[in-house]
mmCIF file of C-alpha atoms in Angstrom:
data_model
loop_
_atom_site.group_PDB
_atom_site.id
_atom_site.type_symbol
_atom_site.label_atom_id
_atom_site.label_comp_id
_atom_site.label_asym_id
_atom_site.label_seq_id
_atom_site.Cartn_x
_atom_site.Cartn_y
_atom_site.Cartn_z
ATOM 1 C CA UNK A 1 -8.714 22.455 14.807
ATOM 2 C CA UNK A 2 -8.089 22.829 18.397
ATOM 3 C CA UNK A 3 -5.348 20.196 18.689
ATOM 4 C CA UNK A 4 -3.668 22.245 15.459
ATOM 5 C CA UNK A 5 -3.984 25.374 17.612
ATOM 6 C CA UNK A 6 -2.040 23.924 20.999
ATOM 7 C CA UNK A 7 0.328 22.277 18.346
ATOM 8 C CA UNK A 8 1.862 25.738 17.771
ATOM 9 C CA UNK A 9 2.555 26.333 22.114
ATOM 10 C CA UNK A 10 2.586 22.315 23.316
ATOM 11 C CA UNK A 11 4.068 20.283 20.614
ATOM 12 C CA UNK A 12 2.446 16.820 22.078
ATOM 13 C CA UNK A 13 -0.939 15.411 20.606
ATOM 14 C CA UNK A 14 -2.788 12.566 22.025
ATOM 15 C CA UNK A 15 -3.637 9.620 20.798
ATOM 16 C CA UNK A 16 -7.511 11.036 19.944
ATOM 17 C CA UNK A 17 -6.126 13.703 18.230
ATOM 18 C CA UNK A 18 -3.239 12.056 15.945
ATOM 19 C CA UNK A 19 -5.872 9.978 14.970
ATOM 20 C CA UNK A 20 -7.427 12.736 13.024
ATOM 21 C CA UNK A 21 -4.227 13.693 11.168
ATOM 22 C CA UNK A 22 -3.836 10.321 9.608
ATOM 23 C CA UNK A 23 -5.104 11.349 6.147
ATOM 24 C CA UNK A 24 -3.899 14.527 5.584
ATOM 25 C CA UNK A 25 -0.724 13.349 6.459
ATOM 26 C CA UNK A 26 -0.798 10.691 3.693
ATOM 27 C CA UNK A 27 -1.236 13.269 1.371
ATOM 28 C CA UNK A 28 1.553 15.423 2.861
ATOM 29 C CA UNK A 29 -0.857 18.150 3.601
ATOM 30 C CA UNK A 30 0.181 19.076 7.335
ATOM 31 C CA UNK A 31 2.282 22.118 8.133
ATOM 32 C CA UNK A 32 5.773 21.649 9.000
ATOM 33 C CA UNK A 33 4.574 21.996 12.724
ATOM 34 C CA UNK A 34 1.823 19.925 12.825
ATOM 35 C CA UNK A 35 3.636 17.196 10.502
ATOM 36 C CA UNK A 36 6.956 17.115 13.548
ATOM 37 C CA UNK A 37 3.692 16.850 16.013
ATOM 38 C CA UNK A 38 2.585 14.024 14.316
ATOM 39 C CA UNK A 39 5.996 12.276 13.929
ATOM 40 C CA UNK A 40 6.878 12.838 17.144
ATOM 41 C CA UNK A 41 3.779 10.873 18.143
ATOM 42 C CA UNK A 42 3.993 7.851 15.595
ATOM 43 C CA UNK A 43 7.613 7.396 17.101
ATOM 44 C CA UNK A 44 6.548 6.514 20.718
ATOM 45 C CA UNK A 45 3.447 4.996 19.896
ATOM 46 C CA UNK A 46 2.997 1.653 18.292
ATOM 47 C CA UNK A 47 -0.918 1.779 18.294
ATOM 48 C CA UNK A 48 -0.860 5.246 15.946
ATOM 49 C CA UNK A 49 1.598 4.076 13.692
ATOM 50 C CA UNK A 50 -0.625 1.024 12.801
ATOM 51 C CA UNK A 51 -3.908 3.101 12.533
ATOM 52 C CA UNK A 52 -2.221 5.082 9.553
ATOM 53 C CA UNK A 53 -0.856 1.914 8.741
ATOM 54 C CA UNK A 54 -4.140 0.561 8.065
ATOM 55 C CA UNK A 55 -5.517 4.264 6.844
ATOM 56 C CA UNK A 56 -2.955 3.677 3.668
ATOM 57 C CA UNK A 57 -3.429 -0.342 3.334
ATOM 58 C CA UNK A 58 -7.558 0.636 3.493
ATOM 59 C CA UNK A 59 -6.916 3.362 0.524
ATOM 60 C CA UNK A 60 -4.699 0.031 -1.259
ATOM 61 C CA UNK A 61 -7.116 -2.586 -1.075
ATOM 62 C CA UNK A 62 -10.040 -0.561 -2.188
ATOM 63 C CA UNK A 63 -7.948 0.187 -5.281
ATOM 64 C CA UNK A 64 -8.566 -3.229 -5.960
ATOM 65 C CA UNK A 65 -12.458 -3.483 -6.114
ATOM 66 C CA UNK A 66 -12.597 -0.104 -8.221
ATOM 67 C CA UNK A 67 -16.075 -0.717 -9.691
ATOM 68 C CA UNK A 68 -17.356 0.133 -12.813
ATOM 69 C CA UNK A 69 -14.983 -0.100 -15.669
ATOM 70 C CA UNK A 70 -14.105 2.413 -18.803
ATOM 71 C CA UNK A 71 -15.559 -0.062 -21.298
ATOM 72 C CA UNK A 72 -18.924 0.884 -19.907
ATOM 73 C CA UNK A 73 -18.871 4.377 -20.590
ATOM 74 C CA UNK A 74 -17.549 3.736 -24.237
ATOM 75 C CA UNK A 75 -20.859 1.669 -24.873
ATOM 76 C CA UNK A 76 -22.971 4.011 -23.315
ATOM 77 C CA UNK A 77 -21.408 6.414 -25.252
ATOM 78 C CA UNK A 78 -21.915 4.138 -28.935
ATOM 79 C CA UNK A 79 -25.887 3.665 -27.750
ATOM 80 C CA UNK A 80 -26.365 7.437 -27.485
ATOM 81 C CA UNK A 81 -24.585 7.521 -30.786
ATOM 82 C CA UNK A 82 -27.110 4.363 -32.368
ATOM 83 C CA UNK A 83 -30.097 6.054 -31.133
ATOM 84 C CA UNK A 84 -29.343 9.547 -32.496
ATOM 85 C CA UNK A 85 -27.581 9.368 -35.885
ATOM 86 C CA UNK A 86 -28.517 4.804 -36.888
ATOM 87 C CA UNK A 87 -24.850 4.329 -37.111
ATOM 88 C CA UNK A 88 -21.722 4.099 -34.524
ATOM 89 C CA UNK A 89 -18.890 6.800 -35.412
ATOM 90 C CA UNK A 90 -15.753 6.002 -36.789
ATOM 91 C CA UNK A 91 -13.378 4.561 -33.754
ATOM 92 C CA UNK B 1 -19.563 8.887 -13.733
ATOM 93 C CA UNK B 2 -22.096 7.814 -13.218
ATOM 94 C CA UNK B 3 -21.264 7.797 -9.378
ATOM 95 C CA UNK B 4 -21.297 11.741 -9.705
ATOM 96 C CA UNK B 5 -23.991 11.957 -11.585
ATOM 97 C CA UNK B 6 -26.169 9.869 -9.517
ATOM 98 C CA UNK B 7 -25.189 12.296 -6.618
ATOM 99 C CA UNK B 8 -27.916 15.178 -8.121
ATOM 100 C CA UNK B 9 -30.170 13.251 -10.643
ATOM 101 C CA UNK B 10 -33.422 12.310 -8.757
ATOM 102 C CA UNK B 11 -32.479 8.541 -9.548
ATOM 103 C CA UNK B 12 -30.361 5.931 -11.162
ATOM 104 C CA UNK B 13 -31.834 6.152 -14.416
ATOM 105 C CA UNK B 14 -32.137 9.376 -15.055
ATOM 106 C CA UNK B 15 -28.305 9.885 -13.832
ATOM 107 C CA UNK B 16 -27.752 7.170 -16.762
ATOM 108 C CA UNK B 17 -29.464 9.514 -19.040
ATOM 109 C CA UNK B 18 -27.542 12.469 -18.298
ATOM 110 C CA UNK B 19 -24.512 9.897 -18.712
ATOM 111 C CA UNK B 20 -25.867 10.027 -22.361
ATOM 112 C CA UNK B 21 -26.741 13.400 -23.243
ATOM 113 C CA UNK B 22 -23.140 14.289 -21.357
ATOM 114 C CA UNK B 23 -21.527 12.607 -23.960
ATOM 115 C CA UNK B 24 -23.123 13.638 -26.577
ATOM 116 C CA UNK B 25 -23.158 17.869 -25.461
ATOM 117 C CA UNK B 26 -19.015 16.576 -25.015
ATOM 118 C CA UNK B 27 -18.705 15.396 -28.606
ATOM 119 C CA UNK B 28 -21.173 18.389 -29.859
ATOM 120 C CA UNK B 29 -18.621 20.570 -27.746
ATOM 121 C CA UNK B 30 -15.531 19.559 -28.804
ATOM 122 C CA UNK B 31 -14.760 21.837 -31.471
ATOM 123 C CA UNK B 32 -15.225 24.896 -29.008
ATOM 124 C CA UNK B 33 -13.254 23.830 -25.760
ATOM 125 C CA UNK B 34 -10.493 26.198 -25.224
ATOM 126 C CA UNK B 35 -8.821 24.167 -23.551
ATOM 127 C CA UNK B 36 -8.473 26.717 -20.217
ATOM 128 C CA UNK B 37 -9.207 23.683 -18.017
ATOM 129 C CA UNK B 38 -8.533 20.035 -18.221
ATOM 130 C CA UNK B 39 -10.368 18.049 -20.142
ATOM 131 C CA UNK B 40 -11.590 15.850 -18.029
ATOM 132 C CA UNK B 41 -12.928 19.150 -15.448
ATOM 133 C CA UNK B 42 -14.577 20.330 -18.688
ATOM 134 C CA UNK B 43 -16.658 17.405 -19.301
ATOM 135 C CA UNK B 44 -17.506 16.977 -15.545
ATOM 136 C CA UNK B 45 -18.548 20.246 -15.465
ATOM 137 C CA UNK B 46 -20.989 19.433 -18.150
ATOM 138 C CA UNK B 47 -21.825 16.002 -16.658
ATOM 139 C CA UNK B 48 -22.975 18.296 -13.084
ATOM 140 C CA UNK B 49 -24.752 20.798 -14.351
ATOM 141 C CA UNK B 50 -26.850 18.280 -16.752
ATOM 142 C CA UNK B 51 -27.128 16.146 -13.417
ATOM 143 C CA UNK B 52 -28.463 19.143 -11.174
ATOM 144 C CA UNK B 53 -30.959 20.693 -14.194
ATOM 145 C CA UNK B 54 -32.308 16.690 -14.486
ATOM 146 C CA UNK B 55 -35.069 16.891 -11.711
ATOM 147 C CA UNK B 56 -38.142 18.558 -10.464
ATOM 148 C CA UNK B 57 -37.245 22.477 -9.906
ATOM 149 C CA UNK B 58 -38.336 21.437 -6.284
ATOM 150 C CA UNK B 59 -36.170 19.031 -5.547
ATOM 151 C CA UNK B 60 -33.712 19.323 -3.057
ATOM 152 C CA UNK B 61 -29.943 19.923 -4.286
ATOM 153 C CA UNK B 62 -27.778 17.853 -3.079
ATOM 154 C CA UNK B 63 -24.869 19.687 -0.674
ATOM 155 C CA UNK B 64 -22.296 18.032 -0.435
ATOM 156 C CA UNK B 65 -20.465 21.325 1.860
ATOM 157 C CA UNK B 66 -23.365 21.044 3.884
ATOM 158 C CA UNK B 67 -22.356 17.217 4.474
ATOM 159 C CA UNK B 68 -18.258 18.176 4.875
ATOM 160 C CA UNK B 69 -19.309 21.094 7.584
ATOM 161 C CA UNK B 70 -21.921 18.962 9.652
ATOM 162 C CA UNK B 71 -19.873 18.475 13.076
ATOM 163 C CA UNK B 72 -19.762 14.707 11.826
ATOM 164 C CA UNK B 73 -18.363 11.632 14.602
ATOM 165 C CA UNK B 74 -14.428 11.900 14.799
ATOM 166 C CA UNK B 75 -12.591 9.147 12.900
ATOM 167 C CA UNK B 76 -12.240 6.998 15.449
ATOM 168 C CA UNK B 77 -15.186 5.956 18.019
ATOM 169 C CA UNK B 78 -13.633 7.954 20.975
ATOM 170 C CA UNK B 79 -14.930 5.186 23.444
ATOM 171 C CA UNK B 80 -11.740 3.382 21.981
ATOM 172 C CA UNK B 81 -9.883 5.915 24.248
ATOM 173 C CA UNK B 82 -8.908 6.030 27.854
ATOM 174 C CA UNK B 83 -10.091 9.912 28.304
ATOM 175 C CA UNK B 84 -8.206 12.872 28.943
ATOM 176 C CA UNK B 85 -5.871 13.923 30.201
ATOM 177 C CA UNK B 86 -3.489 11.467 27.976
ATOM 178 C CA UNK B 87 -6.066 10.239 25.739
ATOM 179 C CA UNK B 88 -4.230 6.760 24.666
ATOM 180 C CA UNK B 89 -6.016 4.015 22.783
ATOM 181 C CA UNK B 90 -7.724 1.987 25.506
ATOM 182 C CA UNK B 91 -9.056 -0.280 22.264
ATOM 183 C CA UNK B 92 -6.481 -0.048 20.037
ATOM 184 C CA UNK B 93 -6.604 -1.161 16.423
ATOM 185 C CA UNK B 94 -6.494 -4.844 15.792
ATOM 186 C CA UNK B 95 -3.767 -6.436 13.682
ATOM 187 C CA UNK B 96 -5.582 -7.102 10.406
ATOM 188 C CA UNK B 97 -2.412 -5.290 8.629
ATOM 189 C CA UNK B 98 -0.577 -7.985 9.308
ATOM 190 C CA UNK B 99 -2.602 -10.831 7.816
ATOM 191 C CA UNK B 100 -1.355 -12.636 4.978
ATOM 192 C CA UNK B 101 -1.810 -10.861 1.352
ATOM 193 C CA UNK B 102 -3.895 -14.031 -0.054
ATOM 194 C CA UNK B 103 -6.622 -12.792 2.980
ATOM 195 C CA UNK B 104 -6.402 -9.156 2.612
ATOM 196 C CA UNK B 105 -7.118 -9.989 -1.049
ATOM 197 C CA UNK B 106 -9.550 -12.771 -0.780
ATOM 198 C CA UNK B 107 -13.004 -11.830 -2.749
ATOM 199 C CA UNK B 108 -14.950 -11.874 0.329
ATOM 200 C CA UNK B 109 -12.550 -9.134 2.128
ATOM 201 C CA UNK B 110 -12.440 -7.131 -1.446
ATOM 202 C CA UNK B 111 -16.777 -7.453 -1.515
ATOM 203 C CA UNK B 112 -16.601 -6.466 2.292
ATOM 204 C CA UNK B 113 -14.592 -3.375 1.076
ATOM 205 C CA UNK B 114 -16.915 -2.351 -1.653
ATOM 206 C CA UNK B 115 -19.962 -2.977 0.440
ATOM 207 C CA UNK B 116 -18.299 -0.222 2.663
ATOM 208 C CA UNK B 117 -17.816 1.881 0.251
ATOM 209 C CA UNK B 118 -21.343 1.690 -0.974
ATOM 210 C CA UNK B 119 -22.564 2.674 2.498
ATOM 211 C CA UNK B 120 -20.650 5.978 2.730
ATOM 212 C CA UNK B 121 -22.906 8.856 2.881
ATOM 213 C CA UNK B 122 -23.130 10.381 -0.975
ATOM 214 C CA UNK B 123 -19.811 12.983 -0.374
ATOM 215 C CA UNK B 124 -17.467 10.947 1.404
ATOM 216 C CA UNK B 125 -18.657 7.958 -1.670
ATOM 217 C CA UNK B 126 -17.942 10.408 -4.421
ATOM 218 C CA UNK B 127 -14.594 12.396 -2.789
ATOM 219 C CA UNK B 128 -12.918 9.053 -1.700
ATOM 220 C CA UNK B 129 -13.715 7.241 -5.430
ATOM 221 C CA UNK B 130 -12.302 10.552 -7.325
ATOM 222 C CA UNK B 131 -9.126 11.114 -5.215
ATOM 223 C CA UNK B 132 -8.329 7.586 -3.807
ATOM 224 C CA UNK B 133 -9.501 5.106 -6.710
ATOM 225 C CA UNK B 134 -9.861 7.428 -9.620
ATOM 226 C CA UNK B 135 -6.537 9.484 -8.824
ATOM 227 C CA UNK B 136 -7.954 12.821 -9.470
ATOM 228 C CA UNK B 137 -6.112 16.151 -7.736
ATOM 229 C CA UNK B 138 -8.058 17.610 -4.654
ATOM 230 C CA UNK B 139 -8.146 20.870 -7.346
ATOM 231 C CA UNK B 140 -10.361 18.796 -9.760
ATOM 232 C CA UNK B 141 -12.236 17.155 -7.191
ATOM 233 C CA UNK B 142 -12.819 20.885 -5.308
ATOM 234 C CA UNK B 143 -13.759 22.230 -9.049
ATOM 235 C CA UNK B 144 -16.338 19.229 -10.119
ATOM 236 C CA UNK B 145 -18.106 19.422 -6.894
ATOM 237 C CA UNK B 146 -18.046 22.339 -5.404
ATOM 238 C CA UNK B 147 -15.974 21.875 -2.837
ATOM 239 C CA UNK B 148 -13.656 24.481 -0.277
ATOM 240 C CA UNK B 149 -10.624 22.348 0.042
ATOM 241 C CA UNK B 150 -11.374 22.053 3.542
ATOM 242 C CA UNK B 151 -14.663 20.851 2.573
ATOM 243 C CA UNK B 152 -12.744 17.716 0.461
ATOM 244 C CA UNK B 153 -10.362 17.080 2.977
ATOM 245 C CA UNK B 154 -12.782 15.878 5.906
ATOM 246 C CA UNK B 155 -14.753 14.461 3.524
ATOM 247 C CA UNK B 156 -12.094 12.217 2.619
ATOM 248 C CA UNK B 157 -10.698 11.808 6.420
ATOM 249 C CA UNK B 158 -14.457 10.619 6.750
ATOM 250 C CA UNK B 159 -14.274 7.991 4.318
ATOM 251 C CA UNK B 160 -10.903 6.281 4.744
ATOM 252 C CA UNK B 161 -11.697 6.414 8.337
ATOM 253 C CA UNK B 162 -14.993 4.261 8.045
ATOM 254 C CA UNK B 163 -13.338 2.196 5.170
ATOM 255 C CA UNK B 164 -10.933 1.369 7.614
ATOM 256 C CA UNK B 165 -13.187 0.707 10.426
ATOM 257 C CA UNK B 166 -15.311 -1.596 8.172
ATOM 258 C CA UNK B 167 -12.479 -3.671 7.409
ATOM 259 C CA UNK B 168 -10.850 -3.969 10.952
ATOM 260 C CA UNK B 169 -14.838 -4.857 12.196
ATOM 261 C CA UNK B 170 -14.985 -7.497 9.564
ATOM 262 C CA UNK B 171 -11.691 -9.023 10.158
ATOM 263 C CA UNK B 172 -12.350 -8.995 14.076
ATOM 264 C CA UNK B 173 -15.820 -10.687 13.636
ATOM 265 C CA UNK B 174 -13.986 -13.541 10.996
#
């Protein structure tokens, strides 16, 4: 919360502390100030601007090995059902 | 669910019986929600406070504040910079983003992923699976587990963070 508190007199971060920006700037939570701060960086500097890069393609590919699925709760949910009243409910 | 759960119950199987007895107390319940939050908060709610009454009075409750407030390692090893004053990457990232889809997709990068994931302490695992995979609000995550928002925000900073380090590790070692 430093960096956020030089933001408002020195309007540069460094590299260290864009870094730490990355995901609430995904979800468009920075302040107007902190947000030009940011985009100020990621304009001059390639190495930033493929760290959030990979921040949003991480968030992507774990999409894609969400585990678990909703069929499982349903049968859990028909077991519970078995064991306490000897007959599934109507779907 | 189950992944919440299993963040108070005093193991895996118990957290599957709360799974249960949530379900049924939701189907019990039904006829009296009011309908003042969503759904899906209401039968969380439930699910948590089933979860946290399933063990030993002793046991320790789980905080997951207390893991969102511990000064915890910045997001990126700061060895990978050059040092103040300027502070630029000395080790930047690598370019895994650029690899061909068919690679970033390949099973073995998506069971890398989930091994990751798996690894994350219990609040980063259950913040980053409810915003990022399961597309919940930071309002219904904050709600179901007791979080401040700022609380939920590093949390999840933590967890994409290390997601993303995992990956870039596992694509520099390949």
């Amino acid at each position: 919360m430093k960096a956020l508190a030089r933001v408002g007199l020195h309007p540069w971060l460094t590299c260290r502390e864009c870094v730490e920006y990355a995901s609430d700037y995904l979800e468009g939570e920075l302040s107007p100030r902190a947000q030009a701060a940011v985009l100020g960086h990621l304009d001059r500097c390639a190495d930033c601007l493929r760290y959030f890069r990979q921040i949003e393609l991480t968030v992507r590919l774990a999409k894609r090995v969400a585990p678990g699925s909703p069929l499982g709760a349903r049968a859990a949910l028909l077991d519970a059902f078995r064991t306490q009243h000897g007959a599934p409910p109507q779907d | 669910m189950l992944r919440v759960a299993v963040l108070y119950a005093p193991s895996p199987a118990i957290a599957e019986e709360v799974l249960q007895e949530t379900w049924l107390a939701v189907i019990g319940g039904l006829g009296s929600f009011e309908g003042r939050s969503s759904l899906r908060t209401w039968i969380y709610r439930i699910l948590v406070n089933k979860a946290k009454s399933s063990g030993m009075s002793e046991r320790r409750t789980v905080s997951l504040s207390a893991e969102a407030e511990a000064a915890g390692p910045p997001a990126v090893d700061p060895t990978r910079f050059e040092g103040p004053p300027r502070d630029f990457w000395s080790s930047p990232p690598n370019n895994w983003d650029e690899l061909p889809e068919d690679r970033l997709l390949a099973t073995e990068t998506l069971a890398v992923i989930e091994r990751a994931m798996e690894r994350l302490p219990p609040g980063q695992q259950a913040v980053f699976q409810l915003r990022d995979l399961r597309h919940w609000t930071s309002a219904e995550v904050r709600d179901v587990l007791e979080l401040t928002e700022a609380n939920q925000r590093v949390l999840l900073h933590r967890a994409r963070a290390r997601m993303r380090t995992a990956i870039e590790e596992y694509f520099r070692a390949a």
